[in-house]
mmCIF file of the C-alpha atoms, coordinates in Angstrom:
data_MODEL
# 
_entry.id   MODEL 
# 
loop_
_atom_site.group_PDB 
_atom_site.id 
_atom_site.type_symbol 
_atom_site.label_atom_id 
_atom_site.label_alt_id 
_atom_site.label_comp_id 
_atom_site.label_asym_id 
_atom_site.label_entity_id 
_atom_site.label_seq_id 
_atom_site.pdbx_PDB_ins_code 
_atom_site.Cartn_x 
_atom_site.Cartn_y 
_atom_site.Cartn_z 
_atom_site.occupancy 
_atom_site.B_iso_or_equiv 
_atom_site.pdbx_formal_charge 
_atom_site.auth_seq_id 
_atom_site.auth_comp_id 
_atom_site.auth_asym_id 
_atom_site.auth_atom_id 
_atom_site.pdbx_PDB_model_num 
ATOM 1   C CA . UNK A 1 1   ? -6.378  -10.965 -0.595  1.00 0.00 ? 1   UNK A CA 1 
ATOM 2   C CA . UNK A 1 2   ? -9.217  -9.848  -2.967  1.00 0.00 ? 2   UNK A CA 1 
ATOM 3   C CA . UNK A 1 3   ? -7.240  -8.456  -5.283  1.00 0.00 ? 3   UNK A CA 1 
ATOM 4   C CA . UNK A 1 4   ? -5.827  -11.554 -5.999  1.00 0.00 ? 4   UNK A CA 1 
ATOM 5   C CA . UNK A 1 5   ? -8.825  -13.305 -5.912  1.00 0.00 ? 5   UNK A CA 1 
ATOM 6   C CA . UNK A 1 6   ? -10.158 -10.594 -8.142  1.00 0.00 ? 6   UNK A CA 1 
ATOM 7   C CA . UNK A 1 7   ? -7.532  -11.071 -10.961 1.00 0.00 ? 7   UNK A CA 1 
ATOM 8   C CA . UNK A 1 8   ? -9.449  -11.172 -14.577 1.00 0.00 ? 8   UNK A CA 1 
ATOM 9   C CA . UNK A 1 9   ? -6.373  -13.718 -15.051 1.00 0.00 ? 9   UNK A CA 1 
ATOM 10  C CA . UNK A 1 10  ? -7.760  -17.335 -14.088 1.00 0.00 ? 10  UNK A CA 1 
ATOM 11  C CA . UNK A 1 11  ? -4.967  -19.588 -13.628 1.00 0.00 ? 11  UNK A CA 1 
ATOM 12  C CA . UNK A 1 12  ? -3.880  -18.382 -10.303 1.00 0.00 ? 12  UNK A CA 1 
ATOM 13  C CA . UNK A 1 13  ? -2.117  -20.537 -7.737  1.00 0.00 ? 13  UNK A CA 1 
ATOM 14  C CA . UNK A 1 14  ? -2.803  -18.986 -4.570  1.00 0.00 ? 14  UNK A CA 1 
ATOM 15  C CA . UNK A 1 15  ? -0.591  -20.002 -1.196  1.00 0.00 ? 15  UNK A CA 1 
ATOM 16  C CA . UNK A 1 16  ? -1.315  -18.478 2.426   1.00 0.00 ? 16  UNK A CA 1 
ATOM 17  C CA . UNK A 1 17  ? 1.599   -19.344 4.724   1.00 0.00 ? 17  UNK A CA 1 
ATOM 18  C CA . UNK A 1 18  ? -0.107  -18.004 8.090   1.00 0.00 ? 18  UNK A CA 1 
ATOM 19  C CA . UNK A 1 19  ? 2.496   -17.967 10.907  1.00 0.00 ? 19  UNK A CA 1 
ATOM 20  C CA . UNK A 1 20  ? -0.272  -19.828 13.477  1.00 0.00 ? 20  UNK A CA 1 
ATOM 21  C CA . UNK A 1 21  ? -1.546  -16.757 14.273  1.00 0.00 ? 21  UNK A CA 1 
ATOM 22  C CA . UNK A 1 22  ? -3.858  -16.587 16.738  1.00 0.00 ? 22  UNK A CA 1 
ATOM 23  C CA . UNK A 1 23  ? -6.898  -14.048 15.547  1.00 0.00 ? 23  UNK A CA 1 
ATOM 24  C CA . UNK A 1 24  ? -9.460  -15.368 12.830  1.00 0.00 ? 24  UNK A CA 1 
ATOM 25  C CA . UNK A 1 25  ? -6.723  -16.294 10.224  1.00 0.00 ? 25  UNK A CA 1 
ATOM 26  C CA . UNK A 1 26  ? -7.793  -19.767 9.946   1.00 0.00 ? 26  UNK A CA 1 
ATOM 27  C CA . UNK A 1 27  ? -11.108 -19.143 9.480   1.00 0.00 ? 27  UNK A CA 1 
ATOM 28  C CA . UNK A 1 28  ? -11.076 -16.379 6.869   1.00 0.00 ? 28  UNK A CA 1 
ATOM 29  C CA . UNK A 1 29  ? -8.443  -18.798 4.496   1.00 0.00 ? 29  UNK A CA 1 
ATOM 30  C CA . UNK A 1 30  ? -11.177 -21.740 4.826   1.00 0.00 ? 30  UNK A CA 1 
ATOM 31  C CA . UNK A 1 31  ? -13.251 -19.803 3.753   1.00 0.00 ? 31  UNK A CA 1 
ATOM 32  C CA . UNK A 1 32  ? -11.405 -18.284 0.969   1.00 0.00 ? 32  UNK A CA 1 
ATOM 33  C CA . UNK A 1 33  ? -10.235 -21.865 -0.138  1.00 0.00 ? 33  UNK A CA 1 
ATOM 34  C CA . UNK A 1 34  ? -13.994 -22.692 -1.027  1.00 0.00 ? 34  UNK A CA 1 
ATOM 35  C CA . UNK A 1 35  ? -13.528 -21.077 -4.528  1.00 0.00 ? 35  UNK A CA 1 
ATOM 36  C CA . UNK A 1 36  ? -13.035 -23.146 -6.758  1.00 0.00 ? 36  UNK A CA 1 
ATOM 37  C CA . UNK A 1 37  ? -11.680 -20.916 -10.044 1.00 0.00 ? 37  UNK A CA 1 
ATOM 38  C CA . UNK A 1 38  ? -8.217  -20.786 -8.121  1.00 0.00 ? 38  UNK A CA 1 
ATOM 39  C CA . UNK A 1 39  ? -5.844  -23.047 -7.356  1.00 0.00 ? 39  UNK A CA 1 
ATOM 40  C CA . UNK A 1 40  ? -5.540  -23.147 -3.186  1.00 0.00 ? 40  UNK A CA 1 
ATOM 41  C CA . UNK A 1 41  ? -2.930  -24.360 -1.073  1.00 0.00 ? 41  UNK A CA 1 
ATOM 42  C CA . UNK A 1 42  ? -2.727  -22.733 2.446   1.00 0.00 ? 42  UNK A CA 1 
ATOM 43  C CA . UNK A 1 43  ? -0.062  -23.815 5.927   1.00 0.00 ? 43  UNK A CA 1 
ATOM 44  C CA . UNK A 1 44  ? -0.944  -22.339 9.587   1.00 0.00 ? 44  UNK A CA 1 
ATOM 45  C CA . UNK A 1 45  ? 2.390   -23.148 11.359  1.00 0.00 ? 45  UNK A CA 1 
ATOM 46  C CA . UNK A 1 46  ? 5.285   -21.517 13.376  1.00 0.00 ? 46  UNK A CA 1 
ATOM 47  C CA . UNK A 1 47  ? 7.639   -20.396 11.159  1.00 0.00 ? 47  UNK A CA 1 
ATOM 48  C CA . UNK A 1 48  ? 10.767  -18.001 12.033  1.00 0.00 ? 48  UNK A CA 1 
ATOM 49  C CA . UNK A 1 49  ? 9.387   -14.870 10.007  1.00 0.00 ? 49  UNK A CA 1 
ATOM 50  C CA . UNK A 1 50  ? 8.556   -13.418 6.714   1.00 0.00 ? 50  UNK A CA 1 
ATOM 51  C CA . UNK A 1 51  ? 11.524  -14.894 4.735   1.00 0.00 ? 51  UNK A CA 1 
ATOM 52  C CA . UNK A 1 52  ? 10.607  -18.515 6.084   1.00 0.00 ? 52  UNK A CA 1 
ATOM 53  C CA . UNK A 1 53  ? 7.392   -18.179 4.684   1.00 0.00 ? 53  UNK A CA 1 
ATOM 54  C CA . UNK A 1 54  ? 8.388   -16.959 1.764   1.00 0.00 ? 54  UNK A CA 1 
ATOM 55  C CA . UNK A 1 55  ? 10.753  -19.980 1.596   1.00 0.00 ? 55  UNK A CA 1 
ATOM 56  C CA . UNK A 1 56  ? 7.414   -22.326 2.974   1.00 0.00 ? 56  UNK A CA 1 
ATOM 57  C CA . UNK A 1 57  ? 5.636   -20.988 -0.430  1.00 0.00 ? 57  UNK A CA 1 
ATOM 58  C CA . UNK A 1 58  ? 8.223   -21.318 -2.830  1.00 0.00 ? 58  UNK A CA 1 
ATOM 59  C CA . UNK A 1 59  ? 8.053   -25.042 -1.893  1.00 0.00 ? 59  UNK A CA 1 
ATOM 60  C CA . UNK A 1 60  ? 4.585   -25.372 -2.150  1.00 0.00 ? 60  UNK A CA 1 
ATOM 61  C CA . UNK A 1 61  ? 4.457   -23.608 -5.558  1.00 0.00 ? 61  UNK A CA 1 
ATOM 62  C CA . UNK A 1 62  ? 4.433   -25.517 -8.931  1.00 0.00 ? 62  UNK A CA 1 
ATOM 63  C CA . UNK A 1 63  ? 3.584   -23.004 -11.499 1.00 0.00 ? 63  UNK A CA 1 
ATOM 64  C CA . UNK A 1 64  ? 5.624   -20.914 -14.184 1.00 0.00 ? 64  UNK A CA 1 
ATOM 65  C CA . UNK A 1 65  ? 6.033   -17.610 -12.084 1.00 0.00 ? 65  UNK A CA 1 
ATOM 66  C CA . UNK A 1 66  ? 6.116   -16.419 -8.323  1.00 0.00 ? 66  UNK A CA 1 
ATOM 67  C CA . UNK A 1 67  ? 4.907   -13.130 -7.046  1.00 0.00 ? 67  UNK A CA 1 
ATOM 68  C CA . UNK A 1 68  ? 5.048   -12.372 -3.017  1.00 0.00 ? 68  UNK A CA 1 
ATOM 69  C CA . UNK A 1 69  ? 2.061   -9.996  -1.997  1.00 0.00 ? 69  UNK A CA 1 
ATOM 70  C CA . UNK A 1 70  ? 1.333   -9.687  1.759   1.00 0.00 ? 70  UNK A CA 1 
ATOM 71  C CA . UNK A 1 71  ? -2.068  -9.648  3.488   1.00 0.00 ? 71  UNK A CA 1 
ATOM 72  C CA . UNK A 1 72  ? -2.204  -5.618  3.697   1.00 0.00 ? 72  UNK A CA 1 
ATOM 73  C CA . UNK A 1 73  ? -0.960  -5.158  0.182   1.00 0.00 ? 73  UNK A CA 1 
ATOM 74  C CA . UNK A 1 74  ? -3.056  -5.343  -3.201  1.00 0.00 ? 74  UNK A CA 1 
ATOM 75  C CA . UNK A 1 75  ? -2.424  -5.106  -7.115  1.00 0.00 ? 75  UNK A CA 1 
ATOM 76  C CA . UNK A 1 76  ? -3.636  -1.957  -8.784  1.00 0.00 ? 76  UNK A CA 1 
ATOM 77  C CA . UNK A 1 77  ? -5.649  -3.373  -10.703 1.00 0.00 ? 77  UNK A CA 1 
ATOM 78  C CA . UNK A 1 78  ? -7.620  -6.206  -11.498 1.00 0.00 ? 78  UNK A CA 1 
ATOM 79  C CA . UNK A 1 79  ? -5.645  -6.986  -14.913 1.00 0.00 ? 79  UNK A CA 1 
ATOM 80  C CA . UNK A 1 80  ? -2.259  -6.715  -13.052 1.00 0.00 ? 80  UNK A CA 1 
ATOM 81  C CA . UNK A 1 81  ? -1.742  -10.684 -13.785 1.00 0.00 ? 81  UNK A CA 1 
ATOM 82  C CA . UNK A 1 82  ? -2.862  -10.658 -17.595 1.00 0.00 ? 82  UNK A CA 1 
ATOM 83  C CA . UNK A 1 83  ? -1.081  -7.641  -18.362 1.00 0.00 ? 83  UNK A CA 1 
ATOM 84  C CA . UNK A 1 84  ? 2.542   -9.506  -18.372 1.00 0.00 ? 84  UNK A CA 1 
ATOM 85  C CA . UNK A 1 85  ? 1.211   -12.557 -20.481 1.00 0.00 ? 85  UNK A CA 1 
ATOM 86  C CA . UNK A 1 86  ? -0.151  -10.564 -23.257 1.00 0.00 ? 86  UNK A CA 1 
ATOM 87  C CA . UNK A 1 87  ? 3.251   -10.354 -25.258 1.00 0.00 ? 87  UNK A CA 1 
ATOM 88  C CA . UNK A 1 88  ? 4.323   -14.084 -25.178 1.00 0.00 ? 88  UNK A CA 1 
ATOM 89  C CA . UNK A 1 89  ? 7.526   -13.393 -27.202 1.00 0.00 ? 89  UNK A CA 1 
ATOM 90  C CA . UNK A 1 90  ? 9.890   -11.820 -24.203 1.00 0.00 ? 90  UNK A CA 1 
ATOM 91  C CA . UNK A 1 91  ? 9.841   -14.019 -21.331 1.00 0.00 ? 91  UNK A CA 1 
ATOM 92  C CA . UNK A 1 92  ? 12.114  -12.765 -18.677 1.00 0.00 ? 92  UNK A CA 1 
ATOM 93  C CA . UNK A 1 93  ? 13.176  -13.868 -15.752 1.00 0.00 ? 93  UNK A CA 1 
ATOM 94  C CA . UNK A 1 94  ? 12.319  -11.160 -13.770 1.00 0.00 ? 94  UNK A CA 1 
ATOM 95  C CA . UNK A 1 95  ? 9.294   -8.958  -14.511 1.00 0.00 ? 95  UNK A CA 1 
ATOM 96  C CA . UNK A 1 96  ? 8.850   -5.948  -12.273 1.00 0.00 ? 96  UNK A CA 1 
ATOM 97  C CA . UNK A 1 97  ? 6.827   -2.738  -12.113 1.00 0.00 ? 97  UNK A CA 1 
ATOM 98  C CA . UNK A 1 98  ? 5.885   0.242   -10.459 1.00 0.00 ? 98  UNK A CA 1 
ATOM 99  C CA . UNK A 1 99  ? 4.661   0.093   -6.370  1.00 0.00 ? 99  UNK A CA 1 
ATOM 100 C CA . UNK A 1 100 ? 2.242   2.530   -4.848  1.00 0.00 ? 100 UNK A CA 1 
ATOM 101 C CA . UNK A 1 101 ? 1.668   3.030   -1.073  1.00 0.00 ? 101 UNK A CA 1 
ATOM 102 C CA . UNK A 1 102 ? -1.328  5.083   0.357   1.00 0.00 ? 102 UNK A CA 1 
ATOM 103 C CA . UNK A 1 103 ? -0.409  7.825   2.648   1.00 0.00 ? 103 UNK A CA 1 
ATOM 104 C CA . UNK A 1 104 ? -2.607  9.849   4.568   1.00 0.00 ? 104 UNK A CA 1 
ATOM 105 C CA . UNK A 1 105 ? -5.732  8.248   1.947   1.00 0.00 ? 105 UNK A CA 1 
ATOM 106 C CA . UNK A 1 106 ? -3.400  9.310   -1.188  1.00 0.00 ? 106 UNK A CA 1 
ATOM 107 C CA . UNK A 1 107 ? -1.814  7.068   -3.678  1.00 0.00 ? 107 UNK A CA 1 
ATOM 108 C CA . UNK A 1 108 ? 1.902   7.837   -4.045  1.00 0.00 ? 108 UNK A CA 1 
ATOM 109 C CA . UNK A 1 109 ? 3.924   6.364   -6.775  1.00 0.00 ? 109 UNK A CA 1 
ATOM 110 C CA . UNK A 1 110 ? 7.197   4.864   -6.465  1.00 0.00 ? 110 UNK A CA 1 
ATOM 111 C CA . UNK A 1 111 ? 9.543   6.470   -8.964  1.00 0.00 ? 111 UNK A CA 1 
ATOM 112 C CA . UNK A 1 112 ? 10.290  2.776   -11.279 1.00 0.00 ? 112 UNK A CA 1 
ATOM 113 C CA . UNK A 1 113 ? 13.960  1.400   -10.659 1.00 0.00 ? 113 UNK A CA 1 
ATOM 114 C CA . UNK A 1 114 ? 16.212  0.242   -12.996 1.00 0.00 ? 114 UNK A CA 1 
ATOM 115 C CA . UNK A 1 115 ? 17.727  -2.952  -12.516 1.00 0.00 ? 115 UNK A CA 1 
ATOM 116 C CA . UNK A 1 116 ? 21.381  -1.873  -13.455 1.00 0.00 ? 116 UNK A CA 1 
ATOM 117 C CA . UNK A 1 117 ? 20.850  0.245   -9.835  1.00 0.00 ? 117 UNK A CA 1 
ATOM 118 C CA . UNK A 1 118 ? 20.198  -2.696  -7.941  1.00 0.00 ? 118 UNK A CA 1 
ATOM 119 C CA . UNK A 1 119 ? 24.008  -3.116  -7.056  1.00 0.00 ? 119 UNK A CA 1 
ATOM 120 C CA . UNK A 1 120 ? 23.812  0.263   -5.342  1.00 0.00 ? 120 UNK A CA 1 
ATOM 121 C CA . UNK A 1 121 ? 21.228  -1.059  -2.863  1.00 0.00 ? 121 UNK A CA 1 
ATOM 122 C CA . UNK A 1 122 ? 18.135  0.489   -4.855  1.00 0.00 ? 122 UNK A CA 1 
ATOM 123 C CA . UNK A 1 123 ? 14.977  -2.296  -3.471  1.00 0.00 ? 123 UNK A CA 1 
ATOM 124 C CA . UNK A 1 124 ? 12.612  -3.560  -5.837  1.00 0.00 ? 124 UNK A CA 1 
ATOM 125 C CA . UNK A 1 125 ? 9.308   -4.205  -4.376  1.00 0.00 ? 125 UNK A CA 1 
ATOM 126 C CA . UNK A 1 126 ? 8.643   -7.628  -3.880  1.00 0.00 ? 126 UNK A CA 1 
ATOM 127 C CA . UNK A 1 127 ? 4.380   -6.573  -4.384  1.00 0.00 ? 127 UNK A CA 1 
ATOM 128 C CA . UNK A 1 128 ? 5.477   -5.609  -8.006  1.00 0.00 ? 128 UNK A CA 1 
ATOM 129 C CA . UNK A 1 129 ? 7.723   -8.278  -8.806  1.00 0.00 ? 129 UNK A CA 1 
ATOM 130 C CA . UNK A 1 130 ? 7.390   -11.565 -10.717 1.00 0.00 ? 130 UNK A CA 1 
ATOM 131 C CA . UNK A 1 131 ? 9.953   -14.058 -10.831 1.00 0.00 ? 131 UNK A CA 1 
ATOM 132 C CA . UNK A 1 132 ? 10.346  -17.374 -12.788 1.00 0.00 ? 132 UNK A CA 1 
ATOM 133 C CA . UNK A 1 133 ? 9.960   -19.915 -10.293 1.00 0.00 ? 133 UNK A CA 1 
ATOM 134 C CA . UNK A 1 134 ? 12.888  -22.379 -11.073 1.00 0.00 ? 134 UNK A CA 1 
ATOM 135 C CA . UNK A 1 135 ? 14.823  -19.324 -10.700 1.00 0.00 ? 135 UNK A CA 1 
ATOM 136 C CA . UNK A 1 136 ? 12.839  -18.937 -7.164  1.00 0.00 ? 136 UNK A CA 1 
ATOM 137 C CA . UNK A 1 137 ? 13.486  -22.404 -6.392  1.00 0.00 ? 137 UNK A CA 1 
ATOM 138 C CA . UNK A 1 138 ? 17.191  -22.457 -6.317  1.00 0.00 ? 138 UNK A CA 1 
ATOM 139 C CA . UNK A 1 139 ? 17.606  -19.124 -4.699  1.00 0.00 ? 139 UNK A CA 1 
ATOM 140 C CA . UNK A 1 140 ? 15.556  -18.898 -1.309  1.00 0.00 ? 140 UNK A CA 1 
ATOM 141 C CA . UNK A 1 141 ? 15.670  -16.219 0.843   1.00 0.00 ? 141 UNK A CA 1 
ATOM 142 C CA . UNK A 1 142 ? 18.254  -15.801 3.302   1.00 0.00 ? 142 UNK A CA 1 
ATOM 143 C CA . UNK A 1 143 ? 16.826  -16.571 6.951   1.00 0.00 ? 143 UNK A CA 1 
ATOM 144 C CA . UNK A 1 144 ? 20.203  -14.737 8.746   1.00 0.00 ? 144 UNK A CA 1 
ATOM 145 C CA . UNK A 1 145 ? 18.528  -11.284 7.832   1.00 0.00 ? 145 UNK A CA 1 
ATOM 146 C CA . UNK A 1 146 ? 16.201  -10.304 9.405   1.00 0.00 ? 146 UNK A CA 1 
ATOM 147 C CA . UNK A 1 147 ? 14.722  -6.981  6.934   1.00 0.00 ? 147 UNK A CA 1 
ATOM 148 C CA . UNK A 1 148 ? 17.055  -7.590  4.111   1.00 0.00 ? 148 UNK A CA 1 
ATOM 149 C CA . UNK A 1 149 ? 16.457  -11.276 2.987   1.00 0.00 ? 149 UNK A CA 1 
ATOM 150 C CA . UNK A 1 150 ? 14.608  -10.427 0.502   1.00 0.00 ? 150 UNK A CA 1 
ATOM 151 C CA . UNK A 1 151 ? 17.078  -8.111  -1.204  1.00 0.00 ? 151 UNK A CA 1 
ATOM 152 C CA . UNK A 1 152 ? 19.995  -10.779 -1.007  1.00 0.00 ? 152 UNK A CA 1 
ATOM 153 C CA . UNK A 1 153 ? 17.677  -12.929 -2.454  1.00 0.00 ? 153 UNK A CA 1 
ATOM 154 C CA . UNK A 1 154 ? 17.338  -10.633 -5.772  1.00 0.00 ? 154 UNK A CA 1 
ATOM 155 C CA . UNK A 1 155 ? 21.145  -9.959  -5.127  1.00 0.00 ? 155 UNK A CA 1 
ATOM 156 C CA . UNK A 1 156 ? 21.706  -13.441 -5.729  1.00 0.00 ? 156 UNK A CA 1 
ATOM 157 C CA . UNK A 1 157 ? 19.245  -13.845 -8.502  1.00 0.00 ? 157 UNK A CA 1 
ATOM 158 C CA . UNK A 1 158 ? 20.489  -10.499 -10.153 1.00 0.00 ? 158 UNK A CA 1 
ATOM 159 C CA . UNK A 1 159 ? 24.871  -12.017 -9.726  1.00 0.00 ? 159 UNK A CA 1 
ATOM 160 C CA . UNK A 1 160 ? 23.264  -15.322 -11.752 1.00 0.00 ? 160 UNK A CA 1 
ATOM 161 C CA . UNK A 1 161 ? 21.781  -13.134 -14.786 1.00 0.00 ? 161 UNK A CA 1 
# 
């Protein structure tokens, strides 16, 4: 969450969808809703997994762009967000990048896919993906899978381009 937080970009809507869990959840999004220089909405409620509350947030969200990052994941940087603004004269639907995981303490890069693979099943990761929100809107993510709803829901967005 602090990399978020942390963004040098300001105009950040932020949206927690916490799945009523029952450790200090609650609690820790109070508090982080107390800052004012973002934009806060939060939901503790059942939900029927990661792609509902995915689906939960895309409701809730009203600005230009969406970007799914979970609670263990973080940008790479704190200028992750201004970075794709700074050339206002391509606006794409889709902006995506490069993911890294940390294995063993290392960072290890995830080779960059190109989106003319994405038919052959290559993922994009969601942590490293922006997407126009009215595109978001009218494409939510499948609930019938329970690992993949995330790539139908590019697969979808990807078969309207």
């Amino acid at each position: 969450m602090g990399s978020v937080i942390k963004q040098t970009y300001g105009n950040i809507e932020y949206i927690i969808i916490d799945g009523h869990s029952s450790d200090n959840s609650v609690e820790i999004i109070k508090k982080i809703a107390l800052d004012k220089r973002i934009i806060f909405k939060w939901l503790s409620e059942p939900d029927k997994g990661i792609y509902d509350a995915m689906n939960k947030a895309i409701a809730l969200a009203t600005g230009e762009w969406i970007n799914f990052i979970n609670a263990g994941d973080s940008f790479y940087d704190l200028d992750v967000l201004a970075k794709p603004l700074l050339n206002k004269t391509i606006v794409p639907d889709i902006l995506y990048g490069r993911s890294m995981y940390v294995l063993n303490g290392n960072d290890i890069g995830c080779p960059q896919q190109k989106i003319n693979h994405f038919y052959q099943g290559v993922l994009i990761g969601h942590q490293a993906t922006f997407v126009v929100l009215e595109l978001t809107k009218s494409n939510l993510c499948s609930l019938q899978y329970r690992v993949s709803g995330y790539f139908t829901f590019f697969f979808n967005i990807y078969g309207r381009l």
